Coordinates of C-alpha atoms in Angstrom, one line a residue:
L100 CA 10.2 20.0 -8.7
R101 CA 13.6 18.2 -10.7
S102 CA 15.3 15.0 -9.0
S103 CA 17.7 16.5 -7.0
C104 CA 19.4 13.4 -8.2
G105 CA 20.5 13.9 -11.8
P106 CA 19.8 12.2 -14.5
M107 CA 19.0 9.0 -14.7
P108 CA 20.9 6.3 -17.3
K109 CA 18.9 4.7 -20.0
R110 CA 16.8 1.3 -19.8
R111 CA 17.5 -1.1 -21.1
G112 CA 15.1 -2.2 -24.5
P113 CA 13.6 -5.8 -24.8
Q114 CA 14.9 -8.1 -27.1
C115 CA 13.4 -11.1 -28.6
D116 CA 13.6 -14.1 -30.1
V117 CA 11.1 -15.6 -32.0
A118 CA 12.7 -18.8 -33.6
A119 CA 11.6 -21.1 -31.1
F120 CA 8.2 -21.1 -32.0
D121 CA 8.4 -21.2 -35.9
S122 CA 7.6 -25.2 -35.7
I123 CA 4.8 -24.4 -34.0
L124 CA 3.8 -21.4 -35.9
D125 CA 4.4 -24.4 -38.8
G126 CA 1.9 -26.6 -37.4
V127 CA -0.6 -23.3 -37.3
R128 CA -0.2 -22.6 -40.9
S129 CA -0.5 -26.5 -42.1
I130 CA -4.3 -26.6 -39.8
Y131 CA -5.6 -23.3 -41.8
M132 CA -4.6 -23.7 -45.2
T133 CA -5.7 -27.3 -45.5
K134 CA -9.1 -27.6 -43.3
V135 CA -10.4 -24.0 -42.1
R136 CA -9.4 -21.7 -45.3
P137 CA -10.8 -24.2 -48.4
L138 CA -14.3 -23.6 -46.1
E139 CA -14.0 -20.3 -45.3
E140 CA -13.5 -19.7 -49.1
Q141 CA -16.3 -21.0 -50.2
S142 CA -18.8 -19.9 -47.3
L143 CA -18.1 -16.1 -48.1
V144 CA -16.0 -15.2 -45.0
Q145 CA -14.2 -12.8 -46.8
H146 CA -17.7 -10.6 -47.5
F147 CA -18.9 -10.6 -44.2
H148 CA -16.1 -11.6 -40.8
Y149 CA -12.5 -10.9 -42.1
P150 CA -9.8 -11.0 -45.4
L151 CA -8.4 -15.0 -45.7
L152 CA -5.0 -14.6 -44.9
A153 CA -2.0 -16.2 -46.8
D154 CA 1.2 -17.8 -46.3
C155 CA 2.9 -15.1 -45.4
D156 CA 0.9 -13.1 -43.1
F157 CA 2.4 -16.4 -40.8
E158 CA 6.2 -16.3 -41.7
A159 CA 5.9 -12.6 -40.8
R160 CA 7.5 -11.7 -37.9
P161 CA 4.7 -10.2 -34.4
M162 CA 4.0 -6.3 -35.4
V163 CA 3.3 -3.6 -33.1
L164 CA 1.4 -1.1 -34.3
L165 CA 0.9 2.3 -32.8
V166 CA -1.6 4.7 -32.9
G167 CA -1.9 8.1 -31.6
Q168 CA -3.2 12.0 -32.4
Y169 CA 0.2 13.7 -33.5
S170 CA 3.5 14.9 -31.1
V171 CA 2.7 11.9 -28.3
G172 CA 6.1 10.7 -28.9
K173 CA 5.5 7.6 -31.1
T174 CA 8.1 7.8 -33.0
S175 CA 10.5 8.5 -30.3
F176 CA 9.3 5.8 -28.4
I177 CA 10.3 3.8 -32.0
R178 CA 14.0 4.8 -31.6
Y179 CA 14.2 4.1 -28.5
L180 CA 13.5 0.6 -28.7
L181 CA 15.3 0.0 -31.4
E182 CA 18.6 1.8 -30.2
S183 CA 19.3 4.0 -33.3
D184 CA 17.7 6.6 -35.8
F185 CA 15.5 4.0 -38.6
P186 CA 15.3 6.2 -42.4
G187 CA 13.0 8.1 -42.8
M188 CA 11.8 9.2 -39.5
H189 CA 11.7 12.6 -38.5
V190 CA 10.5 13.8 -34.6
G191 CA 9.1 17.3 -34.2
P192 CA 6.4 19.1 -31.9
E193 CA 4.3 19.5 -34.9
P194 CA 3.0 16.8 -36.7
T195 CA 5.9 15.2 -39.0
T196 CA 4.5 11.9 -39.2
D197 CA 2.4 12.0 -42.5
R198 CA 2.4 8.4 -44.3
F199 CA 2.0 4.8 -42.1
Q200 CA 5.9 3.7 -41.8
A201 CA 6.6 -0.5 -41.3
I202 CA 10.0 -1.0 -39.8
M203 CA 11.6 -4.1 -40.7
Y204 CA 14.6 -6.2 -39.9
G205 CA 17.6 -6.0 -42.4
A206 CA 21.2 -6.3 -43.0
A207 CA 21.7 -3.1 -43.9
A208 CA 19.7 0.5 -43.1
R209 CA 17.6 1.2 -46.3
E210 CA 14.1 2.8 -47.1
L211 CA 11.7 1.0 -48.8
P212 CA 8.7 2.4 -51.3
G213 CA 4.7 1.7 -50.7
N214 CA 4.8 0.2 -54.1
A215 CA 7.9 -1.8 -53.4
L216 CA 6.6 -3.6 -50.3
A217 CA 3.0 -3.8 -51.2
S218 CA 3.5 -5.4 -55.1
N219 CA 5.8 -8.6 -52.5
P220 CA 3.9 -11.3 -52.1
D221 CA 6.3 -12.4 -49.6
T222 CA 5.3 -9.9 -47.6
P223 CA 2.4 -8.9 -45.1
F224 CA 1.2 -5.7 -46.7
Y225 CA 0.6 -7.5 -50.2
E226 CA -2.7 -6.9 -49.9
L227 CA -2.5 -3.2 -49.5
S228 CA -2.3 -2.2 -52.8
R229 CA -5.8 -4.5 -53.2
C230 CA -8.2 -2.6 -51.0
F231 CA -6.3 0.6 -51.1
G232 CA -4.7 1.6 -53.9
N233 CA -2.2 4.3 -55.2
A234 CA -4.1 7.0 -53.0
F235 CA -2.8 5.1 -50.1
L236 CA 0.5 3.5 -51.2
S237 CA 2.4 7.3 -51.6
K238 CA 1.4 7.4 -48.1
F239 CA 2.9 4.2 -47.5
S240 CA 7.0 3.3 -47.1
G241 CA 9.2 1.1 -45.2
C242 CA 12.7 0.2 -43.9
E243 CA 15.2 -2.1 -42.7
V244 CA 17.6 -1.4 -39.9
P245 CA 20.0 -4.1 -37.9
S246 CA 18.8 -3.9 -34.7
L247 CA 18.1 -6.6 -32.3
F248 CA 14.2 -5.6 -31.9
A249 CA 13.5 -5.1 -35.6
R250 CA 14.7 -8.7 -35.9
G251 CA 11.8 -9.9 -33.5
C252 CA 9.1 -7.8 -34.1
T253 CA 7.5 -5.3 -36.8
L254 CA 7.1 -2.2 -35.7
I255 CA 4.5 0.2 -37.4
D256 CA 5.0 3.6 -37.0
T257 CA 2.0 5.9 -38.4
P258 CA 0.6 9.6 -38.9
G259 CA -1.1 11.3 -36.1
V260 CA -5.1 11.6 -36.1
L261 CA -5.7 15.2 -37.0
S262 CA -8.6 17.4 -36.3
G263 CA -11.9 18.4 -39.2
R264 CA -10.9 18.1 -42.1
K265 CA -8.0 17.7 -42.1
Q266 CA -8.2 13.9 -41.5
T267 CA -11.6 13.0 -43.2
E268 CA -10.8 15.2 -46.3
D269 CA -7.2 16.2 -46.7
R270 CA -6.1 12.6 -46.7
L271 CA -6.9 10.6 -49.7
Y272 CA -7.5 7.9 -48.3
S273 CA -9.8 6.1 -44.9
Y274 CA -8.1 6.4 -42.2
E275 CA -9.8 4.0 -40.5
D276 CA -10.3 1.5 -42.9
V277 CA -5.8 1.7 -42.7
V278 CA -6.4 0.8 -39.2
R279 CA -9.4 -1.3 -39.3
W280 CA -7.1 -3.5 -41.8
F281 CA -3.7 -3.5 -39.5
A282 CA -5.4 -3.6 -36.1
P283 CA -6.0 -8.0 -36.8
R284 CA -2.7 -8.4 -38.3
A285 CA -1.1 -6.6 -35.5
D286 CA 0.1 -8.9 -32.1
L287 CA 0.6 -5.2 -29.8
I288 CA -1.5 -2.5 -30.4
L289 CA 0.2 0.7 -28.5
L290 CA -2.8 3.3 -28.2
M291 CA -0.5 6.8 -27.1
F292 CA -1.4 9.5 -25.5
D293 CA 0.7 13.1 -24.4
A294 CA 0.0 13.7 -20.9
H295 CA -0.8 17.1 -22.0
K296 CA -3.4 16.4 -24.3
V297 CA -5.8 13.4 -23.2
D298 CA -9.0 15.2 -24.8
I299 CA -10.5 12.5 -27.1
S300 CA -11.5 14.2 -31.0
D301 CA -14.6 12.4 -32.7
E302 CA -11.7 11.6 -35.8
F303 CA -9.5 10.2 -32.9
K304 CA -12.6 9.0 -31.3
R305 CA -13.8 6.6 -34.5
V306 CA -9.9 5.2 -34.8
I307 CA -10.2 3.7 -31.4
E308 CA -13.6 2.0 -32.2
V309 CA -12.4 0.1 -35.0
L310 CA -9.9 -1.1 -32.6
Q311 CA -12.7 -2.6 -29.9
G312 CA -13.0 -6.3 -30.9
H313 CA -9.0 -6.5 -30.5
D314 CA -8.9 -5.4 -26.4
D315 CA -6.6 -8.4 -25.6
K316 CA -4.2 -6.7 -27.9
V317 CA -4.5 -2.8 -26.7
R318 CA -2.3 -1.5 -24.9
V319 CA -3.3 2.6 -22.9
V320 CA 0.3 4.2 -22.8
M321 CA 0.4 7.8 -21.2
N322 CA 3.5 9.2 -22.7
K323 CA 5.0 12.5 -21.0
A324 CA 4.0 12.2 -17.0
D325 CA 7.4 12.9 -15.6
S326 CA 6.4 16.8 -16.7
L327 CA 3.4 16.6 -14.9
S328 CA 3.4 17.6 -11.2
P329 CA 1.6 14.5 -8.6
E330 CA -1.4 16.9 -8.7
E331 CA -1.9 17.8 -12.3
L332 CA -1.1 13.4 -13.5
L333 CA -3.9 12.3 -10.7
R334 CA -6.5 14.9 -12.7
V335 CA -5.2 13.7 -16.1
N336 CA -5.1 9.9 -15.5
S337 CA -8.6 9.6 -13.6
A338 CA -9.5 12.4 -17.0
L339 CA -8.0 9.9 -19.6
S340 CA -9.7 6.8 -17.8
W341 CA -13.5 8.1 -17.8
S342 CA -12.4 9.7 -21.2
L343 CA -11.7 6.0 -22.0
S344 CA -14.6 4.3 -20.7
R345 CA -17.2 6.2 -22.5
I346 CA -15.6 4.4 -25.8
L347 CA -13.9 1.1 -24.6
R348 CA -16.8 -0.4 -23.7
S349 CA -15.7 -3.1 -20.6
P350 CA -16.9 -3.8 -16.8
E351 CA -13.5 -2.9 -16.4
S352 CA -11.0 0.1 -15.9
R353 CA -8.6 0.3 -18.8
R354 CA -5.0 -0.4 -17.8
V355 CA -2.7 2.9 -18.8
Y356 CA 1.0 2.5 -19.1
V357 CA 2.1 6.3 -17.2
G358 CA 5.6 7.2 -18.0
S359 CA 8.7 8.3 -20.6
F360 CA 9.0 6.0 -22.7
W361 CA 11.8 7.5 -24.7
D362 CA 15.5 7.7 -24.4
A363 CA 15.7 11.0 -22.2
P364 CA 16.3 11.4 -18.7
L365 CA 13.0 11.6 -16.4
R366 CA 12.9 15.4 -15.4
H367 CA 10.8 15.7 -12.3
G368 CA 10.5 14.4 -8.3
N369 CA 12.7 11.7 -7.6
F370 CA 9.9 9.8 -5.6
L371 CA 7.5 9.7 -8.4
N372 CA 11.1 8.0 -10.6
P373 CA 10.1 4.4 -8.9
L374 CA 6.4 4.6 -10.4
F375 CA 7.4 5.5 -13.6
E376 CA 10.7 3.2 -14.1
S377 CA 8.3 0.0 -12.6
E378 CA 5.7 1.8 -15.9
A379 CA 8.0 1.7 -18.4
V380 CA 9.2 -2.0 -17.3
A381 CA 6.2 -3.5 -17.5
L382 CA 5.2 -2.4 -20.4
L383 CA 9.1 -3.7 -21.7
T384 CA 8.5 -6.9 -19.9
D385 CA 4.6 -7.0 -22.2
L386 CA 6.8 -6.3 -26.1
A387 CA 9.3 -8.4 -25.0
A388 CA 6.7 -10.9 -24.7
V389 CA 5.1 -10.4 -28.6
P390 CA 7.0 -13.3 -30.1
R391 CA 5.5 -15.7 -27.3
N392 CA 2.4 -13.7 -26.9
C393 CA 1.9 -13.7 -31.7
T394 CA 2.4 -17.5 -31.4
V395 CA -0.6 -18.3 -27.9
G396 CA -2.4 -15.2 -30.3
R397 CA -2.2 -17.5 -33.7
I398 CA -3.2 -20.4 -31.8
N399 CA -6.1 -18.6 -30.3
A400 CA -7.3 -17.0 -34.1
L401 CA -7.3 -20.6 -35.9
V402 CA -9.9 -21.8 -32.7
A403 CA -11.5 -18.5 -33.6
R404 CA -12.1 -19.0 -37.5
T405 CA -12.6 -22.6 -36.6
R406 CA -16.1 -21.9 -35.1
R407 CA -16.3 -18.6 -36.9
V408 CA -16.1 -20.9 -40.2
R409 CA -18.3 -23.6 -38.5
V410 CA -21.6 -20.8 -37.9
Q411 CA -21.1 -19.5 -40.7
A412 CA -20.9 -22.6 -43.5
L413 CA -23.8 -23.9 -41.0
L414 CA -25.7 -20.3 -41.9
L415 CA -25.4 -20.6 -45.2
Q416 CA -26.4 -24.5 -45.5
H417 CA -29.8 -23.4 -43.9
L418 CA -30.1 -20.1 -46.3
R419 CA -29.8 -22.3 -49.5
A420 CA -31.6 -25.0 -48.3
E421 CA -35.3 -22.8 -47.3
M422 CA -35.0 -21.3 -50.7
P423 CA -38.0 -23.0 -53.1
K424 CA -37.0 -24.4 -55.9
V425 CA -40.0 -22.9 -57.7
G426 CA -41.6 -19.9 -57.3
S427 CA -40.4 -16.3 -56.4
K428 CA -36.5 -17.1 -55.1
D429 CA -36.2 -12.5 -54.3
R430 CA -39.6 -12.3 -52.9
K431 CA -38.3 -16.2 -50.1
Q432 CA -34.8 -14.3 -50.0
R433 CA -36.0 -11.2 -48.6
E434 CA -38.1 -13.2 -45.9
L435 CA -35.6 -15.0 -45.0
I436 CA -32.9 -11.3 -44.4
A437 CA -35.6 -9.4 -42.8
G438 CA -36.2 -12.6 -39.8
I439 CA -32.6 -14.0 -39.8
E440 CA -32.9 -14.0 -36.3
D441 CA -35.3 -17.1 -36.7
V442 CA -32.2 -18.7 -38.5
F443 CA -29.8 -17.7 -36.1
Y444 CA -31.6 -19.6 -33.5
A445 CA -32.8 -22.3 -36.4
V446 CA -29.6 -23.1 -36.7
M447 CA -28.6 -22.7 -33.1
K448 CA -30.5 -25.6 -31.4
R449 CA -30.3 -27.7 -34.4
H450 CA -26.4 -27.8 -34.2
N451 CA -26.1 -27.4 -30.4
L452 CA -24.2 -24.0 -30.7
P453 CA -23.4 -21.5 -28.9
A454 CA -25.1 -18.4 -28.7
G455 CA -21.2 -16.4 -28.5
D456 CA -19.8 -17.9 -32.0
F457 CA -22.6 -15.8 -33.9
P458 CA -22.3 -13.1 -35.4
D459 CA -23.6 -9.3 -34.8
V460 CA -27.1 -10.1 -36.2
S461 CA -27.6 -6.5 -37.9
K462 CA -23.9 -6.7 -39.9
F463 CA -24.9 -9.8 -41.0
R464 CA -28.1 -8.8 -42.3
H465 CA -26.4 -6.0 -44.4
T466 CA -23.7 -7.7 -46.1
L467 CA -26.5 -10.8 -47.0
A468 CA -28.8 -7.8 -47.9
T469 CA -26.0 -5.8 -50.1
S470 CA -23.3 -8.2 -51.3
E471 CA -23.4 -9.0 -55.2
A472 CA -21.5 -12.4 -53.8
C473 CA -25.3 -13.0 -51.8
R474 CA -27.5 -12.3 -54.6
D475 CA -29.0 -15.7 -55.0
F476 CA -29.3 -17.8 -51.8
A477 CA -29.6 -20.9 -54.1
K478 CA -26.3 -20.8 -55.5
F479 CA -24.9 -21.2 -52.5
K480 CA -22.5 -24.0 -52.2
K481 CA -23.4 -27.4 -50.7
L482 CA -21.5 -28.3 -47.7
D483 CA -19.5 -31.4 -47.5
P484 CA -20.0 -32.9 -44.1
R485 CA -16.7 -34.7 -43.8
S486 CA -15.4 -30.4 -43.4
L487 CA -18.0 -30.4 -40.5
D488 CA -16.2 -32.9 -39.0
A489 CA -13.0 -31.8 -40.1
L490 CA -13.5 -28.9 -37.4
E491 CA -14.2 -30.4 -35.4
A492 CA -10.9 -32.2 -35.4
I493 CA -9.5 -28.7 -35.0
L494 CA -11.3 -27.8 -32.1
S495 CA -10.9 -31.8 -30.2
T496 CA -7.6 -32.6 -31.0
D497 CA -5.1 -30.7 -33.9
V498 CA -5.1 -27.4 -31.1
A499 CA -4.1 -29.8 -27.9
Q500 CA -1.3 -31.1 -30.0
L501 CA -0.6 -27.6 -30.6
M502 CA -0.3 -26.4 -26.6
E503 CA 1.1 -29.4 -25.3
R504 CA 5.1 -28.4 -28.3
F505 CA 3.8 -24.6 -26.7
D506 CA 4.1 -25.6 -23.0
A507 CA 7.6 -27.9 -23.9
I508 CA 10.0 -24.9 -25.2
P509 CA 11.2 -23.6 -22.2
G510 CA 12.0 -20.0 -21.4
G511 CA 9.5 -18.4 -23.5
G512 CA 11.5 -17.7 -26.0
L513 CA 13.2 -14.6 -24.6
A514 CA 17.4 -14.1 -25.4
P515 CA 19.0 -12.9 -22.6
A516 CA 20.5 -8.7 -23.3
A517 CA 23.8 -8.7 -25.4
T518 CA 26.4 -7.4 -23.0
E519 CA 25.0 -9.3 -19.9
A520 CA 26.3 -13.4 -19.1
S521 CA 23.7 -13.4 -16.3
P522 CA 19.7 -14.7 -18.3
S523 CA 17.2 -12.9 -17.5
P524 CA 15.3 -13.4 -14.6
S525 CA 11.8 -12.4 -15.7
V526 CA 11.4 -16.1 -17.1
H527 CA 10.6 -19.5 -15.2
A528 CA 11.7 -22.8 -17.4
G529 CA 7.1 -22.6 -18.0
G530 CA 7.7 -19.7 -19.3
A531 CA 5.0 -17.3 -17.8
P532 CA 6.2 -14.0 -16.0
V533 CA 7.9 -14.5 -12.0
A534 CA 6.6 -12.0 -9.9
V535 CA 9.2 -10.7 -8.6
P536 CA 9.9 -6.4 -7.9
P537 CA 9.7 -4.1 -10.7
M538 CA 13.9 -4.8 -11.7
D539 CA 15.2 -4.4 -15.4
P540 CA 14.2 -7.7 -17.0
W541 CA 17.3 -7.1 -19.5
A542 CA 20.1 -6.3 -17.4
A543 CA 21.2 -8.0 -13.9
A544 CA 21.5 -5.7 -11.3
S545 CA 25.6 -5.1 -10.5
P546 CA 27.6 -6.5 -7.7
A547 CA 27.7 -3.1 -5.8
A548 CA 24.9 -3.0 -5.9
A549 CA 23.4 -6.0 -4.9
Q550 CA 26.1 -5.9 -1.5
A551 CA 25.0 -2.3 -0.8
K552 CA 21.6 -3.8 -0.7
E553 CA 22.5 -6.5 2.1
A554 CA 23.7 -4.1 3.9
A555 CA 21.4 -1.8 3.9
A556 CA 18.9 -4.7 4.9
A557 CA 21.1 -6.3 8.0
S558 CA 21.4 -3.1 9.3
T559 CA 17.7 -2.9 9.4
P560 CA 16.9 -3.1 13.3
T561 CA 14.2 -6.7 13.1
P562 CA 10.7 -4.1 15.3
A563 CA 10.5 -5.6 18.6
D564 CA 6.3 -7.0 19.5
P565 CA 5.8 -5.6 22.5
W566 CA 2.5 -7.7 23.3
S567 CA 4.9 -11.3 22.7
H568 CA 5.7 -11.5 25.8
P569 CA 4.7 -10.0 29.4
P570 CA 6.5 -7.1 30.6
P571 CA 7.7 -8.3 34.0
G572 CA 6.3 -6.5 36.8
G573 CA 2.5 -6.2 35.6
T574 CA 2.5 -3.6 34.1
D575 CA -0.3 -3.3 31.9
P576 CA 1.0 -3.8 28.5
W577 CA -1.6 -1.4 26.8
S578 CA -0.3 1.6 28.3
T579 CA 1.1 4.2 26.6
Q580 CA 4.5 4.2 28.5
S581 CA 5.1 0.2 27.8
L582 CA 4.1 0.6 23.7
G583 CA 6.0 3.8 23.9
A584 CA 8.8 2.3 24.9
A585 CA 8.9 -1.3 23.2
L586 CA 7.6 -0.2 19.2
P587 CA 10.1 0.1 16.7
E588 CA 11.0 3.2 14.6
S589 CA 9.2 5.4 13.0
E590 CA 9.5 4.6 8.6
P591 CA 10.1 7.9 8.2
N592 CA 13.2 8.5 10.7
R593 CA 14.3 5.3 9.7
R594 CA 14.7 5.7 6.1
G595 CA 16.5 9.6 6.8
A596 CA 15.0 13.2 5.2
G597 CA 15.3 12.7 1.7
G598 CA 12.4 9.9 2.0
G599 CA 15.1 7.1 -0.1
G600 CA 16.8 4.7 1.6
G601 CA 19.9 2.5 0.8
A602 CA 17.9 -0.8 -0.3
G603 CA 15.3 0.8 -2.4
S604 CA 18.9 2.9 -4.0
A605 CA 20.3 -0.3 -5.3
V606 CA 16.9 -1.5 -6.6
L607 CA 17.1 1.2 -8.3
D608 CA 20.7 0.6 -9.4
G609 CA 19.7 -2.1 -10.7
L610 CA 17.4 -1.0 -13.1
F611 CA 19.2 0.7 -15.6
G612 CA 21.6 -0.2 -18.3
V613 CA 25.1 2.1 -19.4
G614 CA 23.5 6.3 -19.2
S615 CA 22.5 8.7 -21.9
A616 CA 22.6 12.1 -22.8
G617 CA 20.6 14.9 -21.3
G618 CA 17.3 15.6 -22.1
G619 CA 16.6 18.4 -24.5
Q620 CA 15.7 16.5 -27.2
S621 CA 12.3 16.5 -28.7
R622 CA 9.2 14.1 -28.7
S623 CA 6.7 13.2 -31.3

């Protein structure tokens, strides 16, 4: 099934520009630091739900996290996006990447030790040293590369998920806890699978379960699909979708990007190449939209944190008010923990709050019973009504003003391709993707390809409608002879024996940029 049309040229990668949204992110940071974070600290949100945000979390570039088993092509995909090798890169069929690595932008390529990154308060990795210590930092590193894509996004390469004791005991840190730390900070999570091994081990299942709650960020990628026959690809895709449906609980089926996501040419028959290329363009379009989506995500996170801290503050205030002034406080505290469902219901009815804003009951009860910060409910700080008024102002006024400024930004923050004079056709003035056929949004079609497409469209005859006018002489329009004479030429005959037409070839010609060398490289 090898392609008869020879190697296909290398696709262009996305180019990101996040500077267009800096003013919006500054507004989000100002609102969070002045109105939300003080109440989060008072309400012990860091003990119940998630860590507090710092200035470096807002100043950091959008983050893309790649997770998968070993040798699924994570590092090769990063090399393709950067269009060059990067320091500390290892590619091979065996488990080569043995550490978490952050790939960032820099004027020159250089490698950075993990302890240095975690010791710098200006980086988003500052809290790693406090959360995981030296056992993890010895397996964490960073690097800087002069890449256009790295200018807009920080990539996080991860070690492949192993099976058995190698994953759980031989590693001196908790892989699941590290992924849990990165997941809320990442703006896009690529869950990568090898088309030859879509079975999900118990260890990998636990890692995927950590990503629940971030479904809007997760993109499932099946790599190396060009090495399968169509029959095998159909069976493997069905098996992967079924396996994921048992882990990622959702009423809708999960979208799976199928293709070969690296810089080597496709391997199999050309009738599957358009499918793989359209999937690659769709995934790259998602990556190019990361800066804009990052800004939307920060605004959404601000709203979610505001609603969550409002509920958290009211719950702790209710628990504080229920504690007796004298008598057995321990017994009353145990009663409140055992009947925490009644506390949830009372707060919901008293303040007219939606049930969806409340946290998980079992997790909340466990934290109340085990956390040192919740040893005495009577010591919870008294809630200032002005803090609740500030939260209401965020939801009613501040977020609306941020969205007005966001919608006024033209072009969606996408930079045009550096080697092309034409602007990107994939984004209109409002910033939303235009529904067009799968074309490379970073490389305009060549003039020769456009002319060939127009010529092919002009040469295709318009089918005659046999039912628009009655035939002369009262001939029955429903007869076999009349229909046979009026129907147009069949689709396969009009396209030719090879299955590909001039128009289709012109579209494929416009999909690619500069050619690349053969496909003998290995993927990790």
